[in-house]
CSV table of C-alpha atoms in Angstrom, one decimal:
chain,number,residue,atom,x,y,z
A,1,MET,CA,72.1,-38.5,-78.3
A,2,THR,CA,74.3,-41.1,-80.0
A,3,SER,CA,77.2,-41.1,-77.5
A,4,SER,CA,77.5,-44.0,-75.1
A,5,MET,CA,79.5,-41.8,-72.7
A,6,LEU,CA,76.9,-39.3,-71.6
A,7,HIS,CA,77.1,-38.2,-68.0
A,8,ALA,CA,74.0,-38.7,-65.8
A,9,VAL,CA,73.2,-35.9,-63.5
A,10,VAL,CA,71.0,-36.8,-60.5
A,11,SER,CA,69.0,-34.1,-58.7
A,12,SER,CA,66.0,-33.8,-56.5
A,13,SER,CA,62.8,-33.9,-58.4
A,14,ASN,CA,61.2,-30.5,-59.1
A,15,ILE,CA,57.8,-32.0,-59.4
A,16,ALA,CA,57.2,-34.5,-56.5
A,17,SER,CA,54.8,-37.3,-57.1
A,18,THR,CA,51.9,-37.9,-54.8
A,19,THR,CA,52.9,-40.1,-51.8
A,20,PRO,CA,50.8,-42.0,-49.2
A,21,LYS,CA,49.3,-40.0,-46.3
A,22,ASP,CA,51.3,-41.9,-43.8
A,23,VAL,CA,54.6,-41.8,-45.6
A,24,GLN,CA,56.2,-39.6,-42.9
A,25,GLU,CA,55.5,-42.2,-40.3
A,26,LYS,CA,58.1,-44.5,-41.9
A,27,ARG,CA,56.5,-47.5,-40.5
A,28,HIS,CA,58.9,-49.8,-42.3
A,29,HIS,CA,61.9,-48.4,-40.3
A,30,ASN,CA,62.6,-50.7,-37.4
A,31,LYS,CA,61.9,-48.6,-34.3
A,32,HIS,CA,63.1,-51.4,-31.9
A,33,GLY,CA,66.3,-52.4,-33.6
A,34,LYS,CA,68.5,-52.0,-36.7
A,35,GLY,CA,67.2,-51.9,-40.2
A,36,PHE,CA,63.7,-52.3,-41.6
A,37,ILE,CA,60.5,-54.4,-41.4
A,38,ASN,CA,57.5,-55.2,-43.4
A,39,PRO,CA,54.7,-53.2,-41.7
A,40,TRP,CA,51.7,-55.1,-43.0
A,41,ASP,CA,49.5,-58.0,-41.7
A,42,SER,CA,50.2,-59.7,-45.0
A,43,TYR,CA,53.8,-60.5,-43.9
A,44,ILE,CA,54.7,-63.0,-41.2
A,45,GLU,CA,58.3,-62.8,-39.9
A,46,ARG,CA,60.2,-66.1,-39.8
A,47,SER,CA,63.7,-66.5,-38.6
A,48,GLY,CA,66.3,-68.4,-40.5
A,49,TRP,CA,66.1,-71.2,-38.0
A,50,GLN,CA,62.3,-71.5,-38.5
A,51,ILE,CA,62.6,-71.6,-42.3
A,52,GLY,CA,65.4,-74.1,-42.1
A,53,ARG,CA,63.4,-76.3,-39.8
A,54,MET,CA,60.4,-76.2,-42.2
A,55,MET,CA,62.7,-77.1,-45.2
A,56,ILE,CA,64.3,-80.0,-43.3
A,57,TRP,CA,60.9,-81.3,-42.3
A,58,ARG,CA,59.7,-81.2,-45.9
A,59,ARG,CA,62.8,-83.2,-46.9
A,60,ILE,CA,62.2,-85.8,-44.2
A,61,THR,CA,58.6,-86.2,-45.1
A,62,GLY,CA,59.3,-86.4,-48.8
A,63,LYS,CA,57.5,-83.2,-49.8
A,64,SER,CA,60.7,-81.5,-51.0
A,65,LYS,CA,61.3,-81.7,-54.7
A,66,SER,CA,64.4,-81.4,-56.9
A,67,PRO,CA,63.4,-79.7,-60.1
A,68,ASP,CA,64.7,-81.3,-63.3
A,69,THR,CA,67.0,-78.9,-65.2
A,70,THR,CA,67.9,-81.3,-68.0
A,71,PRO,CA,67.8,-79.3,-71.3
A,72,PRO,CA,65.8,-78.1,-73.1
A,73,THR,CA,64.3,-75.7,-70.6
A,74,VAL,CA,64.1,-71.9,-71.4
A,75,PRO,CA,65.1,-71.1,-74.9
A,76,VAL,CA,68.1,-68.7,-75.1
A,77,ILE,CA,68.9,-66.4,-78.0
A,78,LYS,CA,71.6,-63.8,-78.3
A,79,PRO,CA,70.0,-60.3,-77.8
A,80,THR,CA,70.1,-57.5,-80.3
A,81,PHE,CA,70.6,-54.1,-78.7
A,82,LEU,CA,70.1,-50.8,-80.4
A,83,PRO,CA,73.4,-49.4,-81.6
A,84,THR,CA,72.4,-45.8,-80.8
A,85,ARG,CA,70.0,-44.0,-78.5
A,86,SER,CA,67.5,-43.5,-81.3
A,87,THR,CA,64.2,-45.4,-80.8
A,88,LYS,CA,60.5,-44.5,-80.9
A,89,THR,CA,59.5,-47.5,-78.7
A,90,LEU,CA,60.1,-48.8,-75.2
A,91,ARG,CA,62.2,-51.9,-75.6
A,92,ALA,CA,62.7,-54.4,-72.7
A,93,THR,CA,65.1,-57.4,-73.0
A,94,TRP,CA,65.1,-60.2,-70.5
A,95,LEU,CA,68.7,-61.2,-69.6
A,96,GLY,CA,67.9,-63.9,-67.0
A,97,HIS,CA,66.2,-64.1,-63.6
A,98,ALA,CA,65.3,-60.6,-62.6
A,99,CYS,CA,67.7,-58.8,-65.0
A,100,TYR,CA,66.1,-56.6,-67.7
A,101,TYR,CA,67.7,-54.1,-70.0
A,102,VAL,CA,65.3,-51.3,-70.9
A,103,GLU,CA,65.7,-48.9,-73.8
A,104,PHE,CA,63.5,-45.8,-73.4
A,105,PRO,CA,62.4,-43.5,-76.3
A,106,SER,CA,64.2,-40.6,-74.6
A,107,GLY,CA,67.5,-42.4,-75.1
A,108,LEU,CA,67.8,-43.5,-71.5
A,109,ARG,CA,69.2,-47.0,-71.0
A,110,VAL,CA,68.6,-48.8,-67.7
A,111,LEU,CA,69.8,-52.2,-66.4
A,112,PHE,CA,67.8,-53.7,-63.6
A,113,ASP,CA,69.2,-56.2,-61.0
A,114,PRO,CA,72.1,-57.4,-63.2
A,115,VAL,CA,73.8,-60.7,-62.3
A,116,PHE,CA,76.2,-61.9,-65.0
A,117,THR,CA,77.8,-64.8,-63.1
A,118,GLN,CA,77.4,-68.6,-63.2
A,119,ARG,CA,76.3,-68.7,-59.6
A,120,CYS,CA,74.2,-66.4,-57.5
A,121,SER,CA,76.4,-66.8,-54.4
A,122,PRO,CA,79.3,-65.2,-52.5
A,123,PHE,CA,81.4,-68.2,-53.7
A,124,ASP,CA,82.6,-69.3,-57.1
A,125,SER,CA,82.0,-73.0,-56.6
A,126,ILE,CA,79.1,-73.2,-54.1
A,127,GLY,CA,75.6,-72.0,-54.5
A,128,PRO,CA,72.8,-72.1,-57.1
A,129,LYS,CA,74.3,-72.6,-60.6
A,130,ARG,CA,72.7,-71.5,-63.9
A,131,TYR,CA,70.7,-74.1,-65.8
A,132,THR,CA,70.3,-71.7,-68.7
A,133,GLU,CA,73.2,-70.0,-70.5
A,134,MET,CA,73.7,-66.2,-70.2
A,135,PRO,CA,72.3,-64.7,-73.3
A,136,CYS,CA,75.1,-62.1,-73.2
A,137,ASP,CA,77.7,-60.5,-71.0
A,138,VAL,CA,78.2,-57.0,-69.7
A,139,ASP,CA,80.7,-56.3,-72.6
A,140,ASP,CA,77.9,-56.9,-75.1
A,141,ILE,CA,75.7,-54.1,-73.8
A,142,PRO,CA,76.5,-50.9,-75.7
A,143,ILE,CA,75.0,-48.3,-73.4
A,144,ILE,CA,74.2,-48.3,-69.7
A,145,ASP,CA,73.2,-45.0,-68.1
A,146,ALA,CA,71.7,-46.3,-64.9
A,147,VAL,CA,71.6,-49.5,-62.9
A,148,VAL,CA,68.7,-50.1,-60.6
A,149,ILE,CA,69.0,-52.6,-57.7
A,150,SER,CA,65.9,-53.9,-55.8
A,151,HIS,CA,67.8,-55.4,-52.8
A,152,ASN,CA,71.0,-57.0,-51.8
A,153,HIS,CA,70.3,-60.8,-52.1
A,154,TYR,CA,72.9,-62.5,-54.3
A,155,ASP,CA,70.5,-63.2,-57.1
A,156,HIS,CA,69.9,-59.5,-57.5
A,157,LEU,CA,73.2,-57.8,-56.4
A,158,SER,CA,76.4,-59.3,-57.8
A,159,GLN,CA,79.7,-57.9,-56.8
A,160,PRO,CA,81.6,-59.2,-59.8
A,161,THR,CA,78.9,-57.9,-62.1
A,162,ILE,CA,78.8,-54.5,-60.6
A,163,HIS,CA,82.5,-54.1,-61.1
A,164,LYS,CA,82.3,-55.3,-64.7
A,165,ILE,CA,79.6,-52.6,-65.4
A,166,ALA,CA,81.6,-49.8,-63.7
A,167,LYS,CA,84.7,-50.7,-65.7
A,168,LYS,CA,82.9,-50.9,-69.0
A,169,HIS,CA,80.6,-47.9,-68.3
A,170,PRO,CA,82.5,-45.6,-65.9
A,171,LYS,CA,79.8,-42.9,-65.9
A,172,VAL,CA,77.0,-45.2,-65.0
A,173,HIS,CA,74.8,-44.2,-62.0
A,174,PHE,CA,73.6,-46.8,-59.5
A,175,PHE,CA,70.2,-46.4,-57.7
A,176,VAL,CA,69.8,-48.5,-54.6
A,177,PRO,CA,67.4,-48.8,-51.6
A,178,LEU,CA,68.3,-47.2,-48.3
A,179,GLY,CA,71.4,-48.6,-46.5
A,180,ASN,CA,73.0,-50.1,-49.6
A,181,LYS,CA,75.2,-47.1,-50.5
A,182,SER,CA,77.9,-48.0,-48.0
A,183,TRP,CA,78.4,-51.4,-49.7
A,184,PHE,CA,79.1,-49.6,-53.0
A,185,ALA,CA,81.5,-47.2,-51.2
A,186,ASP,CA,83.4,-50.1,-49.8
A,187,GLU,CA,83.7,-51.4,-53.4
A,188,GLY,CA,85.2,-48.0,-54.4
A,189,LEU,CA,82.0,-46.9,-56.3
A,190,HIS,CA,80.5,-43.5,-55.6
A,191,ASN,CA,78.1,-42.7,-58.4
A,192,VAL,CA,75.3,-44.0,-56.2
A,193,THR,CA,72.0,-42.7,-55.1
A,194,GLU,CA,70.1,-44.4,-52.3
A,195,LEU,CA,66.5,-43.8,-51.7
A,196,ASP,CA,63.8,-44.6,-49.1
A,197,TRP,CA,60.4,-45.8,-50.1
A,198,TRP,CA,58.4,-43.2,-52.1
A,199,GLU,CA,61.4,-41.0,-52.7
A,200,GLU,CA,62.4,-40.1,-56.2
A,201,ARG,CA,65.2,-38.3,-58.2
A,202,ASP,CA,65.5,-36.7,-61.6
A,203,LEU,CA,68.2,-38.1,-63.8
A,204,THR,CA,69.4,-35.9,-66.6
A,205,LEU,CA,71.6,-37.0,-69.5
A,206,SER,CA,74.3,-34.4,-70.1
A,207,SER,CA,73.6,-33.9,-73.8
A,208,SER,CA,69.9,-33.2,-73.4
A,209,GLN,CA,68.8,-31.0,-70.6
A,210,SER,CA,65.2,-31.3,-71.9
A,211,THR,CA,65.0,-34.9,-70.9
A,212,LYS,CA,64.6,-35.6,-67.2
A,213,PRO,CA,63.9,-39.3,-66.5
A,214,VAL,CA,62.5,-39.8,-63.0
A,215,ALA,CA,63.6,-42.8,-60.9
A,216,GLY,CA,61.3,-43.5,-57.9
A,217,GLU,CA,61.4,-46.1,-55.2
A,218,ALA,CA,58.3,-47.8,-53.9
A,219,GLU,CA,57.3,-50.5,-51.4
A,220,SER,CA,57.7,-54.2,-51.7
A,221,MET,CA,57.1,-57.1,-49.3
A,222,HIS,CA,60.4,-58.9,-48.9
A,223,THR,CA,63.6,-58.7,-46.9
A,224,SER,CA,67.4,-58.4,-47.4
A,225,ALA,CA,70.7,-60.1,-46.3
A,226,ARG,CA,74.2,-60.7,-47.5
A,227,THR,CA,75.2,-62.9,-44.6
A,228,ALA,CA,73.6,-64.9,-41.8
A,229,PHE,CA,73.9,-61.9,-39.5
A,230,ASP,CA,72.5,-58.9,-41.4
A,231,LYS,CA,68.9,-59.8,-42.3
A,232,ALA,CA,66.8,-56.7,-43.0
A,233,HIS,CA,69.7,-54.3,-42.2
A,234,THR,CA,69.3,-52.7,-45.6
A,235,LEU,CA,66.0,-51.8,-47.4
A,236,TRP,CA,64.3,-53.7,-50.3
A,237,ALA,CA,62.2,-52.0,-52.9
A,238,SER,CA,60.3,-52.0,-56.2
A,239,TRP,CA,61.0,-49.1,-58.6
A,240,SER,CA,59.3,-46.9,-61.2
A,241,VAL,CA,61.1,-45.2,-64.0
A,242,VAL,CA,59.5,-42.5,-66.1
A,243,SER,CA,61.2,-41.3,-69.3
A,244,GLY,CA,60.3,-40.3,-72.8
A,245,GLY,CA,56.6,-40.4,-72.2
A,246,LYS,CA,56.8,-44.1,-70.9
A,247,LYS,CA,56.3,-45.4,-67.4
A,248,LEU,CA,57.9,-48.6,-66.2
A,249,TYR,CA,57.3,-50.6,-63.0
A,250,PHE,CA,60.0,-53.0,-61.7
A,251,GLY,CA,58.9,-55.4,-59.0
A,252,GLY,CA,62.3,-56.8,-58.2
A,253,ASP,CA,61.4,-59.6,-55.7
A,254,THR,CA,58.3,-59.4,-53.6
A,255,GLY,CA,55.5,-61.3,-52.0
A,256,TYR,CA,51.8,-60.5,-52.0
A,257,ARG,CA,50.4,-62.3,-49.0
A,258,THR,CA,51.4,-65.0,-46.5
A,259,VAL,CA,49.8,-68.4,-47.4
A,260,PRO,CA,49.5,-71.2,-44.9
A,261,GLU,CA,50.4,-74.7,-45.8
A,262,VAL,CA,47.5,-76.2,-47.7
A,263,PRO,CA,46.9,-79.8,-48.9
A,264,ASP,CA,48.4,-80.7,-52.3
A,265,GLY,CA,46.3,-79.7,-55.2
A,266,GLU,CA,44.1,-77.3,-53.1
A,267,PHE,CA,43.6,-73.8,-54.6
A,268,ASP,CA,44.7,-71.3,-51.9
A,269,TYR,CA,42.4,-68.6,-53.4
A,270,ASP,CA,39.3,-70.6,-52.5
A,271,GLU,CA,36.7,-69.0,-50.4
A,272,LYS,CA,38.1,-70.5,-47.2
A,273,TYR,CA,41.3,-68.5,-47.7
A,274,SER,CA,39.5,-65.2,-48.7
A,275,ASP,CA,40.3,-63.6,-45.4
A,276,LEU,CA,44.1,-63.8,-45.8
A,277,PRO,CA,45.4,-60.2,-45.8
A,278,VAL,CA,47.2,-59.0,-48.9
A,279,CYS,CA,49.9,-56.4,-49.1
A,280,PRO,CA,48.2,-53.0,-49.7
A,281,ALA,CA,51.4,-51.4,-51.2
A,282,PHE,CA,50.7,-52.4,-54.8
A,283,LYS,CA,47.3,-50.7,-55.0
A,284,GLU,CA,49.0,-47.6,-53.6
A,285,ILE,CA,51.7,-47.8,-56.2
A,286,GLY,CA,49.1,-48.2,-59.0
A,287,GLU,CA,47.0,-45.3,-57.7
A,288,LEU,CA,49.9,-42.9,-56.9
A,289,ARG,CA,52.5,-43.8,-59.6
A,290,GLY,CA,50.6,-45.6,-62.2
A,291,PRO,CA,49.3,-46.5,-64.7
A,292,PHE,CA,52.4,-48.1,-66.1
A,293,ASP,CA,53.1,-48.9,-69.8
A,294,LEU,CA,55.0,-51.9,-68.7
A,295,GLY,CA,55.5,-53.9,-65.5
A,296,LEU,CA,58.4,-56.3,-64.8
A,297,ILE,CA,56.8,-58.6,-62.3
A,298,PRO,CA,58.3,-61.7,-60.5
A,299,ILE,CA,56.5,-64.9,-61.3
A,300,GLY,CA,58.9,-67.6,-59.9
A,301,ALA,CA,60.5,-68.9,-56.7
A,302,TYR,CA,57.2,-69.6,-54.9
A,303,ASP,CA,57.1,-73.3,-53.8
A,304,PRO,CA,56.7,-74.2,-51.0
A,305,ARG,CA,54.0,-71.5,-50.9
A,306,ALA,CA,53.8,-71.6,-47.1
A,307,ILE,CA,57.4,-70.3,-47.0
A,308,MET,CA,57.8,-68.5,-50.4
A,309,SER,CA,54.4,-66.8,-50.7
A,310,PRO,CA,54.1,-65.8,-54.4
A,311,ILE,CA,52.9,-62.8,-56.5
A,312,VAL,CA,49.2,-62.7,-57.4
A,313,ASN,CA,47.2,-59.8,-58.6
A,314,ILE,CA,50.2,-57.3,-58.6
A,315,PHE,CA,49.7,-56.7,-62.3
A,316,ILE,CA,46.2,-55.5,-61.7
A,317,ASP,CA,46.9,-53.6,-58.5
A,318,THR,CA,49.8,-51.6,-59.9
A,319,GLN,CA,47.7,-50.7,-63.0
A,320,CYS,CA,50.2,-52.0,-65.6
A,321,LYS,CA,49.0,-52.1,-69.2
A,322,ARG,CA,51.3,-54.9,-70.1
A,323,ALA,CA,53.8,-57.0,-68.1
A,324,LEU,CA,56.7,-59.4,-68.5
A,325,GLY,CA,57.6,-62.1,-66.0
A,326,ILE,CA,60.9,-62.0,-64.1
A,327,HIS,CA,62.5,-63.9,-61.3
A,328,TRP,CA,62.6,-67.4,-62.9
A,329,GLY,CA,64.3,-69.4,-65.7
A,330,THR,CA,67.9,-69.1,-64.4
A,331,TRP,CA,68.6,-70.7,-61.0
A,332,VAL,CA,66.8,-73.3,-59.0
A,333,LEU,CA,66.0,-71.4,-55.8
A,334,THR,CA,62.7,-73.2,-54.8
A,335,ASP,CA,60.8,-76.5,-55.5
A,336,GLU,CA,58.6,-75.7,-58.5
A,337,ASP,CA,59.4,-77.2,-61.9
A,338,VAL,CA,61.6,-74.8,-63.8
A,339,LEU,CA,59.0,-74.3,-66.6
A,340,GLU,CA,56.0,-74.2,-64.2
A,341,PRO,CA,55.9,-70.4,-63.7
A,342,PRO,CA,54.7,-69.4,-67.2
A,343,ARG,CA,52.2,-72.3,-67.1
A,344,VAL,CA,50.8,-71.1,-63.8
A,345,LEU,CA,50.8,-67.6,-65.2
A,346,LYS,CA,48.6,-68.6,-68.1
A,347,GLN,CA,46.2,-70.3,-65.7
A,348,ALA,CA,46.1,-67.1,-63.5
A,349,LEU,CA,45.4,-64.9,-66.6
A,350,LYS,CA,42.5,-67.2,-67.5
A,351,TRP,CA,41.2,-67.1,-63.9
A,352,LYS,CA,41.3,-63.3,-64.0
A,353,ASN,CA,39.8,-63.1,-67.5
A,354,LEU,CA,42.9,-61.4,-68.8
A,355,ASP,CA,43.5,-62.2,-72.5
A,356,GLU,CA,47.0,-63.3,-73.5
A,357,SER,CA,47.5,-65.4,-76.6
A,358,THR,CA,49.7,-68.5,-76.5
A,359,ASP,CA,51.9,-67.1,-79.3
A,360,GLU,CA,52.6,-64.0,-77.3
A,361,MET,CA,53.4,-66.0,-74.2
A,362,SER,CA,55.8,-68.2,-76.0
A,363,GLU,CA,57.6,-65.2,-77.5
A,364,ARG,CA,58.1,-63.7,-74.1
A,365,VAL,CA,59.7,-66.7,-72.4
A,366,ARG,CA,62.9,-66.5,-74.5
A,367,LEU,CA,66.0,-65.3,-72.7
A,368,GLY,CA,67.4,-62.5,-74.8
A,369,LYS,CA,64.2,-61.7,-76.6
A,370,ALA,CA,63.4,-58.0,-76.8
A,371,CYS,CA,59.8,-56.8,-76.4
A,372,GLY,CA,59.0,-53.5,-78.0
A,373,LEU,CA,56.1,-51.4,-76.9
A,374,ASN,CA,54.8,-48.4,-78.9
């Protein structure tokens, strides 16, 4: 399995994983309009006008912040990828924001939510601009068998990047949530499989019929849009990939619960907030698809919390043995300081009595740093 030009054959899974009892109800399908919804009490729907009004009010009242991106911020090193498909470990390399390149012991190579552009925007000169350098470009990645997309926001789905990948790796296969396949078809790309929540497919590399990685889609609490007029028209998702005896969970972009506006400095997990509903999807994922050897879980873009409710406890709920933080360290999308997410993560680990050494944490916040798991 040394060739970088293997063909990925996608087929229905012969052994279907367990799914929730109510999966056939498809409660996340919008029965009263187009697209999809978040079917849980943990999510409060807000229109673009409502969010905009809240953000304007924060600016008027002086609550809005402009994070300082003056270097140094997140250390960036040039990644080292394996030259062949031979490895005995699961290797995950952070390539910025939510993008991870994962090398499975089976030989499978998967790229998650790749965005290799200076801005996460439909425009070249407008929109959030990188404050950390790209650790590499598409041309530097030797093998890509599959690309997994969580949803179609511009910080997760990049049109220029997708075309770079397809040109460099013409046999690559794209996995996307329901409704996104037509976007790829409009771009002239047809090696695409779209899935609904809890659906899965086998992906077989052409040189080894004994290896059948399984890509499965799961729930997440978020939304989607490419314009001001197509919110929630396509689905959003988290993903699980099983290959070579290793199981990986990719959170993409998701919330955990809706938090009200609280006074500055107040801990919103105090007893007074204990009745706030949490999204039940993650416990279902852990129980039905876990435990996972590695979780890629978003830790950034959460302030103001009343608008951008963050991730808490997903690591525990999804039954991940280890996890790496994603969705931070690349673009300023929200108000928190650019280096705050790993600091808050350390506090959360201490709060939950989860041991994580400072040395290990510092090693894992370097862009381009590969993490290997036996």
